[in-house]
PDB file of C-alpha atoms in Angstrom:
ATOM      1  CA  MET R1388     106.942  96.493 106.024  1.00 72.00           C
ATOM      2  CA  ASP R1389     107.943  93.571 108.215  1.00 87.00           C
ATOM      3  CA  TYR R1390     104.578  92.488 110.322  1.00 95.00           C
ATOM      4  CA  GLN R1391     105.081  92.579 114.064  1.00 96.00           C
ATOM      5  CA  TYR R1392     101.145  91.241 114.662  1.00 97.00           C
ATOM      6  CA  LEU R1393      99.758  90.190 111.125  1.00 97.00           C
ATOM      7  CA  THR R1394     100.600  87.611 108.811  1.00 97.00           C
ATOM      8  CA  LEU R1395     100.431  87.711 104.705  1.00 97.00           C
ATOM      9  CA  THR R1396     100.073  85.039 102.077  1.00 97.00           C
ATOM     10  CA  THR R1397      98.869  84.555  98.719  1.00 97.00           C
ATOM     11  CA  ASP R1398      98.262  81.106  97.381  1.00 97.00           C
ATOM     12  CA  SER R1399      98.947  80.152  93.979  1.00 95.00           C
ATOM     13  CA  ARG R1400      95.447  80.908  93.091  1.00 95.00           C
ATOM     14  CA  GLY R1401      95.239  84.369  94.215  1.00 97.00           C
ATOM     15  CA  VAL R1402      93.429  84.002  97.207  1.00 98.00           C
ATOM     16  CA  SER R1403      95.689  86.149 100.079  1.00 98.00           C
ATOM     17  CA  SER R1404      95.086  85.483 103.801  1.00 98.00           C
ATOM     18  CA  LEU R1405      95.445  88.320 105.791  1.00 98.00           C
ATOM     19  CA  VAL R1406      95.932  86.979 109.188  1.00 98.00           C
ATOM     20  CA  MET R1407      95.483  88.765 112.994  1.00 98.00           C
ATOM     21  CA  ASN R1408      98.537  87.684 115.261  1.00 97.00           C
ATOM     22  CA  ARG R1409      98.627  88.694 118.417  1.00 96.00           C
ATOM     23  CA  PRO R1410      96.394  84.988 120.250  1.00 96.00           C
ATOM     24  CA  GLN R1411      97.736  86.539 123.548  1.00 96.00           C
ATOM     25  CA  LEU R1412      96.104  89.269 123.718  1.00 95.00           C
ATOM     26  CA  ALA R1413      93.035  88.303 121.683  1.00 96.00           C
ATOM     27  CA  ASN R1414      93.666  89.990 118.342  1.00 97.00           C
ATOM     28  CA  ALA R1415      93.615  93.506 120.330  1.00 95.00           C
ATOM     29  CA  PHE R1416      94.571  96.179 118.336  1.00 92.00           C
ATOM     30  CA  ASP R1417      96.558  99.589 118.754  1.00 93.00           C
ATOM     31  CA  GLU R1418      98.482 101.600 116.840  1.00 94.00           C
ATOM     32  CA  MET R1419     101.061  99.207 115.240  1.00 95.00           C
ATOM     33  CA  MET R1420      98.099  96.808 114.365  1.00 96.00           C
ATOM     34  CA  ILE R1421      96.158  99.372 112.496  1.00 97.00           C
ATOM     35  CA  ALA R1422      98.780 101.005 110.789  1.00 97.00           C
ATOM     36  CA  GLU R1423     100.403  97.353 109.492  1.00 98.00           C
ATOM     37  CA  LEU R1424      96.174  96.497 108.586  1.00 98.00           C
ATOM     38  CA  ILE R1425      96.105  99.394 106.016  1.00 98.00           C
ATOM     39  CA  ASP R1426     100.043  98.744 105.153  1.00 98.00           C
ATOM     40  CA  ALA R1427      98.949  95.408 103.687  1.00 98.00           C
ATOM     41  CA  LEU R1428      95.580  96.441 102.435  1.00 98.00           C
ATOM     42  CA  GLU R1429      97.202  99.356 100.531  1.00 98.00           C
ATOM     43  CA  SER R1430      99.116  96.480  98.922  1.00 97.00           C
ATOM     44  CA  LEU R1431      96.961  93.863  98.135  1.00 98.00           C
ATOM     45  CA  ALA R1432      94.757  96.323  96.342  1.00 97.00           C
ATOM     46  CA  ARG R1433      97.831  96.944  94.375  1.00 96.00           C
ATOM     47  CA  ASP R1434      98.982  93.413  93.999  1.00 96.00           C
ATOM     48  CA  PRO R1435      97.844  91.402  90.596  1.00 94.00           C
ATOM     49  CA  ALA R1436      98.760  88.201  92.206  1.00 95.00           C
ATOM     50  CA  CYS R1437      95.638  88.952  95.131  1.00 97.00           C
ATOM     51  CA  ARG R1438      91.905  88.226  93.531  1.00 97.00           C
ATOM     52  CA  VAL R1439      89.952  87.156  96.624  1.00 98.00           C
ATOM     53  CA  LEU R1440      91.406  88.624 100.295  1.00 98.00           C
ATOM     54  CA  LEU R1441      90.615  86.219 103.570  1.00 98.00           C
ATOM     55  CA  LEU R1442      90.957  88.653 106.433  1.00 98.00           C
ATOM     56  CA  LYS R1443      91.054  86.120 109.189  1.00 98.00           C
ATOM     57  CA  ALA R1444      92.533  86.027 113.011  1.00 98.00           C
ATOM     58  CA  ASN R1445      95.067  83.246 115.082  1.00 98.00           C
ATOM     59  CA  GLY R1446      93.651  81.675 118.068  1.00 97.00           C
ATOM     60  CA  LYS R1447      90.645  81.656 119.907  1.00 97.00           C
ATOM     61  CA  HIS R1448      89.377  85.244 119.253  1.00 98.00           C
ATOM     62  CA  PHE R1449      88.717  87.079 115.830  1.00 98.00           C
ATOM     63  CA  SER R1450      89.582  90.332 117.908  1.00 97.00           C
ATOM     64  CA  ALA R1451      88.637  91.329 121.271  1.00 95.00           C
ATOM     65  CA  GLY R1452      88.320  95.151 120.350  1.00 92.00           C
ATOM     66  CA  ALA R1453      91.421  97.995 121.329  1.00 89.00           C
ATOM     67  CA  ASP R1454      94.050  97.447 123.358  1.00 90.00           C
ATOM     68  CA  LEU R1455      93.512  98.010 126.828  1.00 87.00           C
ATOM     69  CA  ASN R1456      97.465  99.772 126.553  1.00 88.00           C
ATOM     70  CA  TRP R1457      96.519 101.643 123.996  1.00 90.00           C
ATOM     71  CA  MET R1458      93.020 103.041 125.290  1.00 87.00           C
ATOM     72  CA  ARG R1459      95.340 103.937 128.086  1.00 89.00           C
ATOM     73  CA  LYS R1460      97.283 106.267 125.691  1.00 89.00           C
ATOM     74  CA  GLN R1461      94.125 107.134 124.163  1.00 87.00           C
ATOM     75  CA  ALA R1462      92.643 108.267 128.175  1.00 87.00           C
ATOM     76  CA  ALA R1463      95.596 111.322 128.664  1.00 93.00           C
ATOM     77  CA  MET R1464      96.090 112.161 124.820  1.00 91.00           C
ATOM     78  CA  ASP R1465      94.698 115.503 123.676  1.00 93.00           C
ATOM     79  CA  PHE R1466      92.034 116.037 121.558  1.00 94.00           C
ATOM     80  CA  ASP R1467      94.136 116.238 118.188  1.00 94.00           C
ATOM     81  CA  ASP R1468      96.421 113.748 119.249  1.00 92.00           C
ATOM     82  CA  ASN R1469      92.973 111.745 119.948  1.00 91.00           C
ATOM     83  CA  LEU R1470      91.609 113.696 116.551  1.00 93.00           C
ATOM     84  CA  LYS R1471      95.093 111.865 114.418  1.00 94.00           C
ATOM     85  CA  ASP R1472      94.538 108.928 116.493  1.00 91.00           C
ATOM     86  CA  ALA R1473      90.912 108.164 115.638  1.00 93.00           C
ATOM     87  CA  ALA R1474      91.340 109.270 111.639  1.00 95.00           C
ATOM     88  CA  GLU R1475      93.796 106.488 111.237  1.00 96.00           C
ATOM     89  CA  LEU R1476      91.157 103.858 112.636  1.00 96.00           C
ATOM     90  CA  ALA R1477      88.885 105.604 110.079  1.00 96.00           C
ATOM     91  CA  ARG R1478      91.510 105.087 107.391  1.00 97.00           C
ATOM     92  CA  LEU R1479      91.354 101.291 108.324  1.00 97.00           C
ATOM     93  CA  MET R1480      87.914 100.761 108.039  1.00 97.00           C
ATOM     94  CA  ALA R1481      87.750 102.698 104.628  1.00 97.00           C
ATOM     95  CA  THR R1482      90.563 100.775 103.276  1.00 98.00           C
ATOM     96  CA  LEU R1483      88.446  97.670 103.764  1.00 98.00           C
ATOM     97  CA  ASP R1484      85.345  98.437 103.166  1.00 97.00           C
ATOM     98  CA  GLN R1485      86.526  99.693  99.373  1.00 96.00           C
ATOM     99  CA  PHE R1486      89.383  97.251  99.039  1.00 97.00           C
ATOM    100  CA  PRO R1487      88.847  96.656  95.029  1.00 97.00           C
ATOM    101  CA  LYS R1488      88.978  92.522  95.206  1.00 97.00           C
ATOM    102  CA  PRO R1489      85.920  90.332  96.593  1.00 98.00           C
ATOM    103  CA  SER R1490      86.841  89.943 100.753  1.00 98.00           C
ATOM    104  CA  LEU R1491      85.429  87.250 103.268  1.00 98.00           C
ATOM    105  CA  ALA R1492      85.870  87.448 106.941  1.00 98.00           C
ATOM    106  CA  LEU R1493      86.025  84.377 108.654  1.00 98.00           C
ATOM    107  CA  VAL R1494      84.934  84.865 112.187  1.00 98.00           C
ATOM    108  CA  GLN R1495      85.421  82.396 115.304  1.00 98.00           C
ATOM    109  CA  GLY R1496      85.445  83.882 119.172  1.00 98.00           C
ATOM    110  CA  ALA R1497      84.867  87.117 120.157  1.00 97.00           C
ATOM    111  CA  ALA R1498      84.324  90.088 118.036  1.00 98.00           C
ATOM    112  CA  PHE R1499      84.100  93.534 119.827  1.00 97.00           C
ATOM    113  CA  GLY R1500      84.225  96.716 118.994  1.00 94.00           C
ATOM    114  CA  GLY R1501      86.406  97.943 116.014  1.00 95.00           C
ATOM    115  CA  ALA R1502      86.309  93.989 115.341  1.00 97.00           C
ATOM    116  CA  LEU R1503      82.703  94.374 114.280  1.00 97.00           C
ATOM    117  CA  GLY R1504      83.275  97.289 112.098  1.00 97.00           C
ATOM    118  CA  LEU R1505      86.203  95.124 109.885  1.00 98.00           C
ATOM    119  CA  VAL R1506      83.378  92.254 109.639  1.00 98.00           C
ATOM    120  CA  CYS R1507      80.968  95.169 108.270  1.00 98.00           C
ATOM    121  CA  CYS R1508      83.493  96.470 105.773  1.00 98.00           C
ATOM    122  CA  CYS R1509      84.289  93.030 104.222  1.00 98.00           C
ATOM    123  CA  ASP R1510      81.696  91.689 101.320  1.00 98.00           C
ATOM    124  CA  ILE R1511      81.475  88.542 102.949  1.00 98.00           C
ATOM    125  CA  ALA R1512      81.359  87.071 106.490  1.00 98.00           C
ATOM    126  CA  ILE R1513      81.161  83.314 107.931  1.00 98.00           C
ATOM    127  CA  ALA R1514      81.324  82.693 111.945  1.00 98.00           C
ATOM    128  CA  THR R1515      81.848  79.692 114.133  1.00 98.00           C
ATOM    129  CA  PRO R1516      78.626  78.989 116.016  1.00 98.00           C
ATOM    130  CA  LYS R1517      80.076  80.096 119.481  1.00 97.00           C
ATOM    131  CA  ALA R1518      81.016  83.178 117.752  1.00 98.00           C
ATOM    132  CA  SER R1519      80.156  86.072 119.600  1.00 98.00           C
ATOM    133  CA  PHE R1520      79.272  90.243 119.276  1.00 98.00           C
ATOM    134  CA  CYS R1521      79.439  93.486 120.792  1.00 97.00           C
ATOM    135  CA  LEU R1522      79.512  97.300 120.325  1.00 97.00           C
ATOM    136  CA  SER R1523      80.654  97.798 123.463  1.00 94.00           C
ATOM    137  CA  GLU R1524      81.740 101.388 123.660  1.00 94.00           C
ATOM    138  CA  VAL R1525      79.061 102.406 125.754  1.00 95.00           C
ATOM    139  CA  LYS R1526      79.615 100.676 128.418  1.00 93.00           C
ATOM    140  CA  LEU R1527      83.226 102.547 128.673  1.00 91.00           C
ATOM    141  CA  GLY R1528      81.611 105.933 128.056  1.00 92.00           C
ATOM    142  CA  LEU R1529      82.918 105.942 124.558  1.00 93.00           C
ATOM    143  CA  ILE R1530      80.490 105.761 121.367  1.00 94.00           C
ATOM    144  CA  PRO R1531      81.352 103.193 118.325  1.00 95.00           C
ATOM    145  CA  ALA R1532      82.110 106.315 115.858  1.00 95.00           C
ATOM    146  CA  VAL R1533      84.220 105.479 113.354  1.00 96.00           C
ATOM    147  CA  ILE R1534      82.520 102.533 112.801  1.00 97.00           C
ATOM    148  CA  SER R1535      79.141 103.461 113.120  1.00 97.00           C
ATOM    149  CA  PRO R1536      78.778 103.889 109.068  1.00 96.00           C
ATOM    150  CA  TYR R1537      79.471 100.657 108.302  1.00 97.00           C
ATOM    151  CA  VAL R1538      77.332  98.434 111.221  1.00 97.00           C
ATOM    152  CA  ARG R1539      74.456 100.495 110.820  1.00 97.00           C
ATOM    153  CA  ARG R1540      74.433 100.118 106.581  1.00 96.00           C
ATOM    154  CA  ALA R1541      74.869  96.206 107.493  1.00 96.00           C
ATOM    155  CA  MET R1542      72.223  95.505 110.487  1.00 97.00           C
ATOM    156  CA  GLY R1543      70.002  98.770 109.658  1.00 96.00           C
ATOM    157  CA  GLU R1544      69.094 101.738 111.922  1.00 96.00           C
ATOM    158  CA  ARG R1545      66.740 100.423 114.088  1.00 97.00           C
ATOM    159  CA  GLN R1546      68.527  97.245 115.145  1.00 98.00           C
ATOM    160  CA  ALA R1547      71.602  99.559 115.061  1.00 97.00           C
ATOM    161  CA  ARG R1548      70.080 101.786 117.754  1.00 97.00           C
ATOM    162  CA  ARG R1549      69.549  99.179 119.988  1.00 98.00           C
ATOM    163  CA  TYR R1550      72.955  96.989 120.175  1.00 98.00           C
ATOM    164  CA  MET R1551      74.664 100.363 119.941  1.00 97.00           C
ATOM    165  CA  LEU R1552      72.978 101.617 122.993  1.00 98.00           C
ATOM    166  CA  THR R1553      72.504  98.711 125.014  1.00 98.00           C
ATOM    167  CA  ALA R1554      75.791  97.079 124.310  1.00 97.00           C
ATOM    168  CA  GLU R1555      74.819  93.552 125.036  1.00 97.00           C
ATOM    169  CA  ARG R1556      76.488  90.598 123.939  1.00 97.00           C
ATOM    170  CA  PHE R1557      75.107  88.827 121.062  1.00 98.00           C
ATOM    171  CA  ASP R1558      75.350  84.990 119.053  1.00 98.00           C
ATOM    172  CA  ALA R1559      76.648  83.746 115.796  1.00 98.00           C
ATOM    173  CA  GLU R1560      72.734  82.791 114.647  1.00 98.00           C
ATOM    174  CA  ALA R1561      71.842  86.817 115.991  1.00 98.00           C
ATOM    175  CA  ALA R1562      74.012  88.440 113.873  1.00 98.00           C
ATOM    176  CA  LYS R1563      73.222  86.180 110.888  1.00 98.00           C
ATOM    177  CA  THR R1564      69.365  87.513 111.717  1.00 98.00           C
ATOM    178  CA  LEU R1565      70.963  91.012 112.131  1.00 98.00           C
ATOM    179  CA  GLN R1566      72.627  90.827 108.650  1.00 97.00           C
ATOM    180  CA  LEU R1567      76.574  90.900 109.922  1.00 98.00           C
ATOM    181  CA  VAL R1568      77.247  87.626 109.097  1.00 98.00           C
ATOM    182  CA  HIS R1569      75.798  85.798 105.876  1.00 98.00           C
ATOM    183  CA  GLN R1570      76.593  81.972 107.357  1.00 98.00           C
ATOM    184  CA  VAL R1571      77.356  80.150 110.264  1.00 98.00           C
ATOM    185  CA  ALA R1572      79.490  76.919 110.044  1.00 98.00           C
ATOM    186  CA  ASP R1573      81.695  74.779 112.319  1.00 98.00           C
ATOM    187  CA  ASP R1574      84.452  74.580 109.858  1.00 98.00           C
ATOM    188  CA  LEU R1575      85.360  78.051 108.543  1.00 98.00           C
ATOM    189  CA  LYS R1576      87.998  77.194 105.976  1.00 97.00           C
ATOM    190  CA  ALA R1577      85.226  75.047 104.949  1.00 98.00           C
ATOM    191  CA  ALA R1578      82.274  77.186 104.733  1.00 98.00           C
ATOM    192  CA  ALA R1579      84.668  79.256 103.005  1.00 98.00           C
ATOM    193  CA  ALA R1580      86.255  77.157 100.162  1.00 98.00           C
ATOM    194  CA  PRO R1581      82.964  77.192  97.863  1.00 98.00           C
ATOM    195  CA  LEU R1582      82.368  80.965  97.924  1.00 98.00           C
ATOM    196  CA  ILE R1583      86.328  81.399  96.812  1.00 98.00           C
ATOM    197  CA  GLU R1584      86.106  78.930  93.662  1.00 96.00           C
ATOM    198  CA  SER R1585      83.143  80.735  92.999  1.00 96.00           C
ATOM    199  CA  LEU R1586      84.892  84.283  93.577  1.00 97.00           C
ATOM    200  CA  LEU R1587      88.159  82.775  91.565  1.00 96.00           C
ATOM    201  CA  GLY R1588      85.458  81.975  88.238  1.00 95.00           C
ATOM    202  CA  ASN R1589      84.619  85.171  87.732  1.00 95.00           C
ATOM    203  CA  SER R1590      85.937  88.151  85.851  1.00 95.00           C
ATOM    204  CA  PRO R1591      88.233  90.320  88.434  1.00 95.00           C
ATOM    205  CA  GLN R1592      87.902  93.220  86.194  1.00 94.00           C
ATOM    206  CA  ALA R1593      84.017  92.845  86.671  1.00 94.00           C
ATOM    207  CA  LEU R1594      84.018  92.032  90.314  1.00 95.00           C
ATOM    208  CA  ASN R1595      86.094  94.996  91.101  1.00 94.00           C
ATOM    209  CA  TRP R1596      83.434  97.296  88.856  1.00 93.00           C
ATOM    210  CA  CYS R1597      80.678  95.268  90.797  1.00 94.00           C
ATOM    211  CA  LYS R1598      82.160  96.333  93.804  1.00 94.00           C
ATOM    212  CA  GLN R1599      82.104  99.983  93.019  1.00 92.00           C
ATOM    213  CA  LEU R1600      78.744  99.809  91.305  1.00 91.00           C
ATOM    214  CA  ILE R1601      77.277  98.641  94.920  1.00 90.00           C
ATOM    215  CA  SER R1602      79.022 101.643  96.902  1.00 90.00           C
ATOM    216  CA  ASP R1603      77.543 104.211  94.173  1.00 88.00           C
ATOM    217  CA  ILE R1604      74.059 102.841  94.269  1.00 87.00           C
ATOM    218  CA  ARG R1605      74.058 102.648  98.078  1.00 84.00           C
ATOM    219  CA  HIS R1606      71.927 105.632  98.946  1.00 83.00           C
ATOM    220  CA  GLY R1607      69.151 104.566  96.862  1.00 83.00           C
ATOM    221  CA  LEU R1608      68.538 107.129  94.491  1.00 84.00           C
ATOM    222  CA  ILE R1609      67.128 106.842  91.108  1.00 89.00           C
ATOM    223  CA  ASP R1610      67.354 109.899  89.793  1.00 87.00           C
ATOM    224  CA  GLU R1611      69.149 110.958  86.395  1.00 91.00           C
ATOM    225  CA  GLN R1612      72.271 111.134  87.713  1.00 88.00           C
ATOM    226  CA  THR R1613      72.093 107.032  88.758  1.00 86.00           C
ATOM    227  CA  LEU R1614      70.555 105.845  85.150  1.00 90.00           C
ATOM    228  CA  ALA R1615      73.713 107.798  83.402  1.00 91.00           C
ATOM    229  CA  LEU R1616      76.334 106.232  85.422  1.00 87.00           C
ATOM    230  CA  THR R1617      74.860 102.582  85.189  1.00 89.00           C
ATOM    231  CA  GLY R1618      74.120 103.024  81.703  1.00 91.00           C
ATOM    232  CA  GLU R1619      77.808 104.489  81.092  1.00 91.00           C
ATOM    233  CA  ALA R1620      78.831 101.338  83.413  1.00 90.00           C
ATOM    234  CA  ILE R1621      77.722  98.725  81.518  1.00 90.00           C
ATOM    235  CA  ALA R1622      78.289  99.841  77.922  1.00 92.00           C
ATOM    236  CA  ARG R1623      81.607 100.792  79.103  1.00 92.00           C
ATOM    237  CA  ILE R1624      82.634  97.028  80.789  1.00 92.00           C
ATOM    238  CA  ARG R1625      80.947  95.786  77.359  1.00 90.00           C
ATOM    239  CA  VAL R1626      83.766  97.106  75.002  1.00 91.00           C
ATOM    240  CA  SER R1627      86.704  96.714  77.650  1.00 92.00           C
ATOM    241  CA  ALA R1628      89.179  93.983  76.902  1.00 92.00           C
ATOM    242  CA  GLU R1629      88.276  91.859  80.122  1.00 93.00           C
ATOM    243  CA  GLY R1630      84.083  91.934  79.308  1.00 92.00           C
ATOM    244  CA  GLN R1631      84.623  91.081  75.218  1.00 92.00           C
ATOM    245  CA  GLU R1632      87.258  87.752  76.555  1.00 94.00           C
ATOM    246  CA  GLY R1633      84.147  87.039  79.023  1.00 92.00           C
ATOM    247  CA  LEU R1634      81.280  87.457  75.996  1.00 92.00           C
ATOM    248  CA  ASN R1635      83.542  85.613  73.326  1.00 92.00           C
ATOM    249  CA  ALA R1636      84.301  82.966  76.101  1.00 93.00           C
ATOM    250  CA  PHE R1637      80.941  82.167  76.486  1.00 93.00           C
ATOM    251  CA  PHE R1638      79.448  82.413  73.735  1.00 93.00           C
ATOM    252  CA  GLU R1639      82.691  79.908  72.153  1.00 94.00           C
ATOM    253  CA  LYS R1640      81.881  77.611  74.520  1.00 94.00           C
ATOM    254  CA  ARG R1641      85.710  77.845  76.928  1.00 95.00           C
ATOM    255  CA  PRO R1642      86.862  78.955  79.997  1.00 93.00           C
ATOM    256  CA  PRO R1643      87.547  82.873  79.753  1.00 94.00           C
ATOM    257  CA  ASN R1644      91.264  83.828  79.828  1.00 93.00           C
ATOM    258  CA  TRP R1645      91.379  84.530  83.688  1.00 92.00           C
ATOM    259  CA  GLN R1646      90.472  81.091  84.295  1.00 88.00           C
ATOM    260  CA  GLY R1647      93.690  79.911  83.323  1.00 66.00           C
ATOM    261  CA  THR R1648      95.456  76.323  84.550  1.00 42.00           C
ATOM    262  CA  SER R1649      96.073  78.357  87.694  1.00 44.00           C
ATOM    263  CA  ASN R1650      93.092  80.499  88.556  1.00 42.00           C
ATOM    264  CA  ASN R1651      96.034  83.258  88.924  1.00 44.00           C
ATOM    265  CA  PRO R1652      95.619  86.036  86.404  1.00 43.00           C
ATOM    266  CA  ALA R1653      99.285  86.956  87.637  1.00 39.00           C
ATOM    267  CA  ASN R1654     100.386  83.700  85.795  1.00 37.00           C
ATOM    268  CA  ASN R1655      98.116  84.564  82.572  1.00 38.00           C
ATOM    269  CA  SER R1656     100.011  86.179  79.489  1.00 33.00           C
ATOM    270  CA  SER R1657      96.575  86.969  78.663  1.00 35.00           C
ATOM    271  CA  TYR R1658      95.495  88.659  81.277  1.00 34.00           C
ATOM    272  CA  ASN R1659      96.561  92.881  81.845  1.00 39.00           C
ATOM    273  CA  PRO R1660      94.685  94.446  84.251  1.00 40.00           C
ATOM    274  CA  GLY R1661      96.507  97.555  83.032  1.00 38.00           C
ATOM    275  CA  ASN R1662      93.869  97.093  79.753  1.00 41.00           C
ATOM    276  CA  SER R1663      90.986  98.454  82.095  1.00 48.00           C
ATOM    277  CA  SER R1664      89.811 101.364  82.661  1.00 62.00           C
ATOM    278  CA  ASN R1665      88.505 102.506  85.844  1.00 75.00           C
ATOM    279  CA  PRO R1666      84.687 102.316  86.560  1.00 77.00           C
ATOM    280  CA  PRO R1667      82.855 105.144  86.597  1.00 73.00           C
ATOM    281  CA  GLN R1668      82.162 106.472  89.939  1.00 77.00           C
ATOM    282  CA  ARG R1669      79.218 108.628  91.334  1.00 67.00           C
ATOM    283  CA  ARG R1670      79.755 111.891  92.080  1.00 69.00           C
ATOM    284  CA  ASP R1671      77.299 113.708  94.594  1.00 66.00           C
TER     285      ASP R1671
END
């Protein structure tokens, strides 16, 4: 897909920058941007050259949320068309939340409504001190339905009750206290750099499996299925090609083969993600 509202690049290390690029409209999203974001995320998920995802935005704001013209279209739609429209936004959130590689949101300016959902779906979020956040839907007679599972998971139910109901704005320090962002920094690129280096030094397969594990244990259940799943997961990854490589590299005091000269497994002939089986998953 040729993107109208996004730019997408992947550097030699495997860091992919997915940038929302409608600065003249505060990167507000409509059905076109949603479709482009889904396409880009699905493409990057399949691309072995991508090891880390940066979700960013050009201009003053990360995203003001829904585009006003898109909202006008929604107001004129019947129920069935609104259901289809909402399903695509839900698909975007799920696609980002389930992205198989580490994801970082770098937030400046406003992150309102659905944009706050995108932040919550990323593994790590960093915001500038002047960033501002708002779950503004109830002001418009709406509810933050599609993003609510991710926002509630990030800030907890007690805080979600307040901010979903009041629609009040809050700043970056409050967002950090609420666990919506991990760090507040003036220079987003500099703040992200050590995190990116840490992620690139880790096993790509282990990162993927770790994300699946976190999803599987999100309900906090410690039952027989959890015990069986976690035991199987560690056993399977120990005997996998990449697990064996990591252990052998540690004992032989050498870098593992995913830390090639460019830190890009796509350029490393000994790294083959096709050798790895999928992680075990909880089935509820």
